[in-house]
Each structure stands twice: as structure tokens, then as C-alpha cells.
mmCIF file of C-alpha atoms in Angstrom:
data_model
loop_
_atom_site.group_PDB
_atom_site.id
_atom_site.type_symbol
_atom_site.label_atom_id
_atom_site.label_comp_id
_atom_site.label_asym_id
_atom_site.label_seq_id
_atom_site.Cartn_x
_atom_site.Cartn_y
_atom_site.Cartn_z
ATOM 1 C CA LEU A 1 -17.423 -0.216 -4.558
ATOM 2 C CA PRO A 2 -17.163 3.028 -6.512
ATOM 3 C CA GLU A 3 -13.692 3.900 -7.738
ATOM 4 C CA THR A 4 -13.904 7.450 -6.459
ATOM 5 C CA PRO A 5 -15.731 7.391 -3.093
ATOM 6 C CA SER A 6 -16.547 10.588 -1.272
ATOM 7 C CA GLY A 7 -13.433 12.449 -0.245
ATOM 8 C CA VAL A 8 -11.152 11.212 -3.016
ATOM 9 C CA ALA A 9 -9.349 13.948 -4.917
ATOM 10 C CA TYR A 10 -7.153 13.643 -7.992
ATOM 11 C CA ALA A 11 -4.451 15.986 -9.182
ATOM 12 C CA SER A 12 -5.247 17.348 -12.632
ATOM 13 C CA ASP A 13 -2.590 15.260 -14.378
ATOM 14 C CA LEU A 14 -3.520 11.929 -12.780
ATOM 15 C CA VAL A 15 -4.709 9.740 -15.626
ATOM 16 C CA LYS A 16 -5.541 6.134 -16.256
ATOM 17 C CA THR A 17 -3.351 4.123 -18.582
ATOM 18 C CA ASN A 18 -4.605 3.167 -21.998
ATOM 19 C CA ASN A 19 -5.805 -0.248 -20.883
ATOM 20 C CA GLY A 20 -8.071 1.360 -18.285
ATOM 21 C CA GLY A 21 -6.841 -1.009 -15.608
ATOM 22 C CA SER A 22 -4.320 1.097 -13.727
ATOM 23 C CA VAL A 23 -3.360 4.649 -12.811
ATOM 24 C CA ASN A 24 -0.145 6.156 -14.146
ATOM 25 C CA PHE A 25 1.755 8.344 -11.654
ATOM 26 C CA ASP A 26 4.455 10.455 -13.293
ATOM 27 C CA GLY A 27 6.456 11.234 -10.161
ATOM 28 C CA SER A 28 6.065 14.999 -10.442
ATOM 29 C CA GLY A 29 3.430 15.555 -7.783
ATOM 30 C CA ASP A 30 0.283 13.655 -8.765
ATOM 31 C CA TYR A 31 -1.380 11.421 -6.193
ATOM 32 C CA LEU A 32 -4.736 10.238 -4.866
ATOM 33 C CA SER A 33 -5.747 11.561 -1.442
ATOM 34 C CA ILE A 34 -8.581 10.550 0.874
ATOM 35 C CA ALA A 35 -9.521 12.515 3.981
ATOM 36 C CA ASP A 36 -8.771 10.934 7.340
ATOM 37 C CA SER A 37 -11.390 8.346 8.228
ATOM 38 C CA SER A 38 -11.914 5.621 10.786
ATOM 39 C CA ASP A 39 -11.930 3.251 7.800
ATOM 40 C CA PHE A 40 -8.146 3.544 7.741
ATOM 41 C CA THR A 41 -7.574 3.292 11.499
ATOM 42 C CA VAL A 42 -6.640 -0.353 11.981
ATOM 43 C CA GLY A 43 -5.853 -0.378 15.725
ATOM 44 C CA THR A 44 -5.301 -4.018 16.699
ATOM 45 C CA SER A 45 -7.331 -5.384 13.772
ATOM 46 C CA ASP A 46 -6.097 -7.724 11.097
ATOM 47 C CA TYR A 47 -5.811 -6.041 7.705
ATOM 48 C CA THR A 48 -4.577 -6.383 4.143
ATOM 49 C CA ILE A 49 -3.220 -3.765 1.746
ATOM 50 C CA GLU A 50 -2.372 -4.918 -1.762
ATOM 51 C CA CYS A 51 -1.920 -3.809 -5.347
ATOM 52 C CA TRP A 52 -0.103 -4.469 -8.576
ATOM 53 C CA TYR A 53 2.785 -2.063 -9.149
ATOM 54 C CA TRP A 54 4.845 -1.304 -12.271
ATOM 55 C CA HIS A 55 8.201 -0.163 -10.926
ATOM 56 C CA PRO A 56 9.929 1.927 -13.623
ATOM 57 C CA ASP A 57 13.548 2.039 -12.471
ATOM 58 C CA GLY A 58 15.932 1.849 -9.538
ATOM 59 C CA THR A 59 14.733 4.947 -7.697
ATOM 60 C CA SER A 60 12.930 5.308 -4.389
ATOM 61 C CA GLN A 61 9.147 5.441 -4.772
ATOM 62 C CA LYS A 62 6.654 6.284 -2.018
ATOM 63 C CA LEU A 63 3.601 4.116 -2.691
ATOM 64 C CA TRP A 64 0.891 4.757 -0.088
ATOM 65 C CA GLY A 65 0.279 5.527 3.545
ATOM 66 C CA GLN A 66 -0.808 7.798 6.364
ATOM 67 C CA ARG A 67 2.052 10.039 7.406
ATOM 68 C CA HIS A 68 2.331 13.572 8.772
ATOM 69 C CA SER A 69 3.667 16.286 6.466
ATOM 70 C CA ASN A 70 6.864 16.610 8.522
ATOM 71 C CA GLY A 71 7.662 12.950 7.891
ATOM 72 C CA SER A 72 7.785 11.839 11.520
ATOM 73 C CA ASP A 73 4.824 12.905 13.689
ATOM 74 C CA GLY A 74 1.441 11.218 13.351
ATOM 75 C CA ARG A 75 2.578 8.195 11.355
ATOM 76 C CA GLN A 76 0.412 5.074 11.234
ATOM 77 C CA PHE A 77 1.962 3.218 8.279
ATOM 78 C CA PHE A 78 3.439 3.735 4.845
ATOM 79 C CA ALA A 79 5.026 1.728 2.041
ATOM 80 C CA GLU A 80 7.770 2.378 -0.460
ATOM 81 C CA VAL A 81 10.098 0.729 -2.933
ATOM 82 C CA THR A 82 13.679 1.722 -2.183
ATOM 83 C CA SER A 83 16.354 2.721 -4.681
ATOM 84 C CA SER A 84 17.582 -0.883 -4.375
ATOM 85 C CA ASN A 85 14.169 -2.149 -5.611
ATOM 86 C CA VAL A 86 13.191 -3.425 -2.149
ATOM 87 C CA PHE A 87 9.531 -3.352 -1.094
ATOM 88 C CA SER A 88 9.519 -1.824 2.399
ATOM 89 C CA TYR A 89 6.786 -1.205 4.947
ATOM 90 C CA TYR A 90 6.882 0.990 8.058
ATOM 91 C CA PHE A 91 4.411 1.283 10.928
ATOM 92 C CA ASN A 92 4.175 2.719 14.438
ATOM 93 C CA ILE A 93 2.947 1.099 17.657
ATOM 94 C CA GLY A 94 2.988 3.160 20.830
ATOM 95 C CA GLY A 95 5.288 5.722 19.261
ATOM 96 C CA THR A 96 7.859 3.095 18.274
ATOM 97 C CA SER A 97 8.647 2.691 14.574
ATOM 98 C CA TYR A 98 8.981 -0.735 12.969
ATOM 99 C CA GLU A 99 10.303 -1.583 9.514
ATOM 100 C CA LEU A 100 9.954 -4.641 7.298
ATOM 101 C CA GLN A 101 11.974 -4.994 4.094
ATOM 102 C CA ALA A 102 11.655 -7.686 1.441
ATOM 103 C CA VAL A 103 15.409 -7.678 0.794
ATOM 104 C CA ASN A 104 15.521 -11.211 -0.605
ATOM 105 C CA GLN A 105 12.766 -10.683 -3.181
ATOM 106 C CA LYS A 106 13.536 -7.447 -4.958
ATOM 107 C CA LEU A 107 11.182 -5.981 -7.528
ATOM 108 C CA ALA A 108 12.232 -6.287 -11.150
ATOM 109 C CA PRO A 109 11.996 -2.879 -12.864
ATOM 110 C CA ASN A 110 9.643 -2.347 -15.797
ATOM 111 C CA GLN A 111 7.256 -5.175 -15.109
ATOM 112 C CA TRP A 112 4.153 -5.751 -13.017
ATOM 113 C CA THR A 113 4.635 -7.062 -9.478
ATOM 114 C CA HIS A 114 1.936 -7.950 -6.986
ATOM 115 C CA ILE A 115 2.789 -6.604 -3.533
ATOM 116 C CA ALA A 116 0.855 -7.002 -0.304
ATOM 117 C CA VAL A 117 1.118 -6.469 3.425
ATOM 118 C CA THR A 118 -1.063 -8.277 5.937
ATOM 119 C CA ARG A 119 -1.398 -8.480 9.675
ATOM 120 C CA ALA A 120 -2.892 -11.561 11.324
ATOM 121 C CA SER A 121 -3.004 -11.825 15.128
ATOM 122 C CA GLY A 122 -0.160 -9.343 15.495
ATOM 123 C CA THR A 123 2.098 -10.781 12.782
ATOM 124 C CA HIS A 124 2.838 -8.587 9.772
ATOM 125 C CA ARG A 125 3.834 -10.268 6.517
ATOM 126 C CA LEU A 126 5.169 -8.736 3.322
ATOM 127 C CA TYR A 127 4.436 -10.505 0.047
ATOM 128 C CA VAL A 128 6.081 -10.125 -3.342
ATOM 129 C CA ASN A 129 4.266 -11.972 -6.131
ATOM 130 C CA GLY A 130 2.502 -14.124 -3.564
ATOM 131 C CA ASN A 131 5.626 -15.207 -1.690
ATOM 132 C CA ILE A 132 6.242 -14.296 1.939
ATOM 133 C CA ALA A 133 9.271 -12.031 1.816
ATOM 134 C CA LYS A 134 9.377 -10.870 5.438
ATOM 135 C CA SER A 135 7.401 -11.333 8.639
ATOM 136 C CA SER A 136 7.530 -9.846 12.112
ATOM 137 C CA THR A 137 5.331 -9.984 15.213
ATOM 138 C CA GLN A 138 4.584 -6.974 17.430
ATOM 139 C CA ALA A 139 1.746 -6.707 19.912
ATOM 140 C CA GLY A 140 -0.276 -3.544 20.273
ATOM 141 C CA SER A 141 -2.396 -1.050 18.405
ATOM 142 C CA LEU A 142 -1.080 0.865 15.415
ATOM 143 C CA ASP A 143 -0.889 4.571 16.179
ATOM 144 C CA ASP A 144 -3.890 6.493 14.874
ATOM 145 C CA SER A 145 -2.824 9.130 12.358
ATOM 146 C CA SER A 146 -5.151 12.103 11.912
ATOM 147 C CA THR A 147 -3.862 12.671 8.400
ATOM 148 C CA ALA A 148 -5.050 11.920 4.899
ATOM 149 C CA PHE A 149 -4.555 8.476 3.416
ATOM 150 C CA ALA A 150 -2.829 8.725 0.049
ATOM 151 C CA ILE A 151 -1.859 6.540 -2.892
ATOM 152 C CA GLY A 152 1.053 7.893 -4.889
ATOM 153 C CA ARG A 153 2.802 9.373 -1.860
ATOM 154 C CA ASN A 154 3.048 8.721 1.899
ATOM 155 C CA GLY A 155 -0.066 10.480 3.160
ATOM 156 C CA GLU A 156 0.599 14.187 3.664
ATOM 157 C CA TYR A 157 4.372 13.786 3.406
ATOM 158 C CA THR A 158 5.188 15.557 0.145
ATOM 159 C CA SER A 159 8.670 14.152 -0.543
ATOM 160 C CA ASN A 160 9.096 11.678 -3.407
ATOM 161 C CA THR A 161 5.712 11.070 -4.968
ATOM 162 C CA THR A 162 5.339 7.821 -6.879
ATOM 163 C CA LYS A 163 6.543 7.228 -10.401
ATOM 164 C CA GLY A 164 5.041 4.145 -11.986
ATOM 165 C CA MET A 165 1.672 2.477 -12.407
ATOM 166 C CA ILE A 166 -0.617 1.106 -9.694
ATOM 167 C CA SER A 167 -3.448 -1.288 -10.441
ATOM 168 C CA ASN A 168 -6.129 -2.942 -8.324
ATOM 169 C CA PHE A 169 -5.354 -1.248 -5.039
ATOM 170 C CA ARG A 170 -7.397 -2.717 -2.203
ATOM 171 C CA PHE A 171 -7.478 -1.896 1.515
ATOM 172 C CA THR A 172 -9.246 -4.526 3.623
ATOM 173 C CA LYS A 173 -9.727 -3.889 7.349
ATOM 174 C CA GLY A 174 -10.629 -6.755 9.667
ATOM 175 C CA GLN A 175 -9.159 -9.571 7.571
ATOM 176 C CA ALA A 176 -5.719 -10.880 6.723
ATOM 177 C CA LEU A 177 -6.550 -12.306 3.311
ATOM 178 C CA TYR A 178 -3.160 -14.014 3.003
ATOM 179 C CA THR A 179 -1.270 -15.842 5.761
ATOM 180 C CA ALA A 180 0.784 -18.209 3.580
ATOM 181 C CA ASN A 181 2.222 -18.160 0.072
ATOM 182 C CA PHE A 182 -0.449 -17.699 -2.604
ATOM 183 C CA THR A 183 -0.911 -17.299 -6.345
ATOM 184 C CA PRO A 184 -1.371 -13.608 -7.195
ATOM 185 C CA PRO A 185 -4.829 -12.821 -8.541
ATOM 186 C CA ALA A 186 -5.099 -12.980 -12.328
ATOM 187 C CA ALA A 187 -8.470 -11.190 -12.512
ATOM 188 C CA PRO A 188 -9.444 -7.713 -11.279
ATOM 189 C CA LEU A 189 -9.983 -7.583 -7.544
ATOM 190 C CA THR A 190 -13.528 -7.231 -6.233
ATOM 191 C CA ALA A 191 -15.059 -6.546 -2.833
ATOM 192 C CA THR A 192 -15.439 -10.291 -2.279
ATOM 193 C CA SER A 193 -12.566 -11.933 -4.162
ATOM 194 C CA GLN A 194 -9.806 -13.792 -2.273
ATOM 195 C CA GLY A 195 -12.308 -14.377 0.512
ATOM 196 C CA ALA A 196 -12.794 -10.711 1.379
ATOM 197 C CA LEU A 197 -16.017 -9.610 3.025
ATOM 198 C CA ALA A 198 -17.542 -6.625 1.252
ATOM 199 C CA ALA A 199 -18.073 -4.778 4.543
ATOM 200 C CA ASN A 200 -14.341 -5.024 5.267
ATOM 201 C CA VAL A 201 -13.141 -3.622 1.955
ATOM 202 C CA LYS A 202 -12.668 0.078 2.722
ATOM 203 C CA LEU A 203 -11.058 1.073 -0.577
ATOM 204 C CA LEU A 204 -10.907 -0.549 -4.004
ATOM 205 C CA CYS A 205 -9.556 1.622 -6.804
ATOM 206 C CA CYS A 206 -7.048 2.049 -9.639
ATOM 207 C CA GLN A 207 -8.904 -0.390 -11.866
#
């Protein structure tokens, strides 16, 4: 997959790190934004969202998502790391908001951590470095959000853009690539690694 598919826009100060394998977000407004697309509407499908993240310090960081600019309306899902270094994921089904927090497996600042969220047959799971940190089952279709999908902030919600580095971000729709504990990938992700089907990989970037 190309790193910058049609519709992807970068702020002028969004740059790759020196090793060429990640994108450095400085927390002052830079982010990657992709226009609303059916690729990111998961409905009742299984899916996987994953990346490597370098968390710089104990501050709240908004990582990715689809969220209305007012912070509440039109929310499908979004992810953050809280000021307590907790990987957290939020999603809506039928107008009801759900929250999963990996409170027992906090991120260590200033080092790379693999984080992932999957849904398989209605069960969401959060992973930190390949370990299941939280799971929860809710039936129903995730609310469709007619907003941009963004990395580096929560969609169109402008508060608290990301500070830190993101590497090997992959959005896979139609497959839960992980349903048990796993060893985080040691090589760059591809459209077919970890058992992914190329047709299901809707975004692969920050490499």
C-alpha cells in the first residue's frame, strides 16, 4: 500500500524521524488526516487497529480516531494515552459510549510500546506489547461517523494533538488479527503480515 493514499494531508511540520521508520508528532498541532470513507466504517465487522508508539511523558495524548469537532457528536471510536500512562479506547454503539482502559499495563514513557485494539465477534480487546490488557463484549454496530479519520489527534476534535512518535500504523477491517496474547511484530508491518488479507488493510502508514 502507498504511505500517502489519496486524501491524506500532512501539516507542514509533520516529519519522519531520522530512522525513516516513524512519524514524529510534536504536540503543537501536526497530524495526519484522511477524508471520511467507508473504509473506516466498521459497522459490525471485526477489525484491528495497531501501531508502535513512543510515549514521551506522563501527559494525555490523543492518538487516532473519528470524532466530531465538538468532542461528542458523531463519534465512532478514538484512542488516547491518559496522563497516567494508560492506553484507553472509546467507541459508540447506538449512541451509547463505551470505554476500555488498560489500567494494569501502563505504558512506560520514553520507549517504544506496541498497542492494538481488536474486535472479534463483538468482543473488543486492548493489547499492550502483545498482552491482553482489557476486554469487553457489546453487541451492535459501531456508530458511523461522517468525519475525517486522523492519526495524531481524535479525528476532527482539535484538543490535545499527539506528542510522540508513531510507527507502523495499520487499520485492518474485516479481521481481528489478534484474539490471544501474541509476540509484537519485530519487522515492519505489511499488507499481509500477521495473517492480514491485503484487501482488508485499509491504511498502512508511518513507516
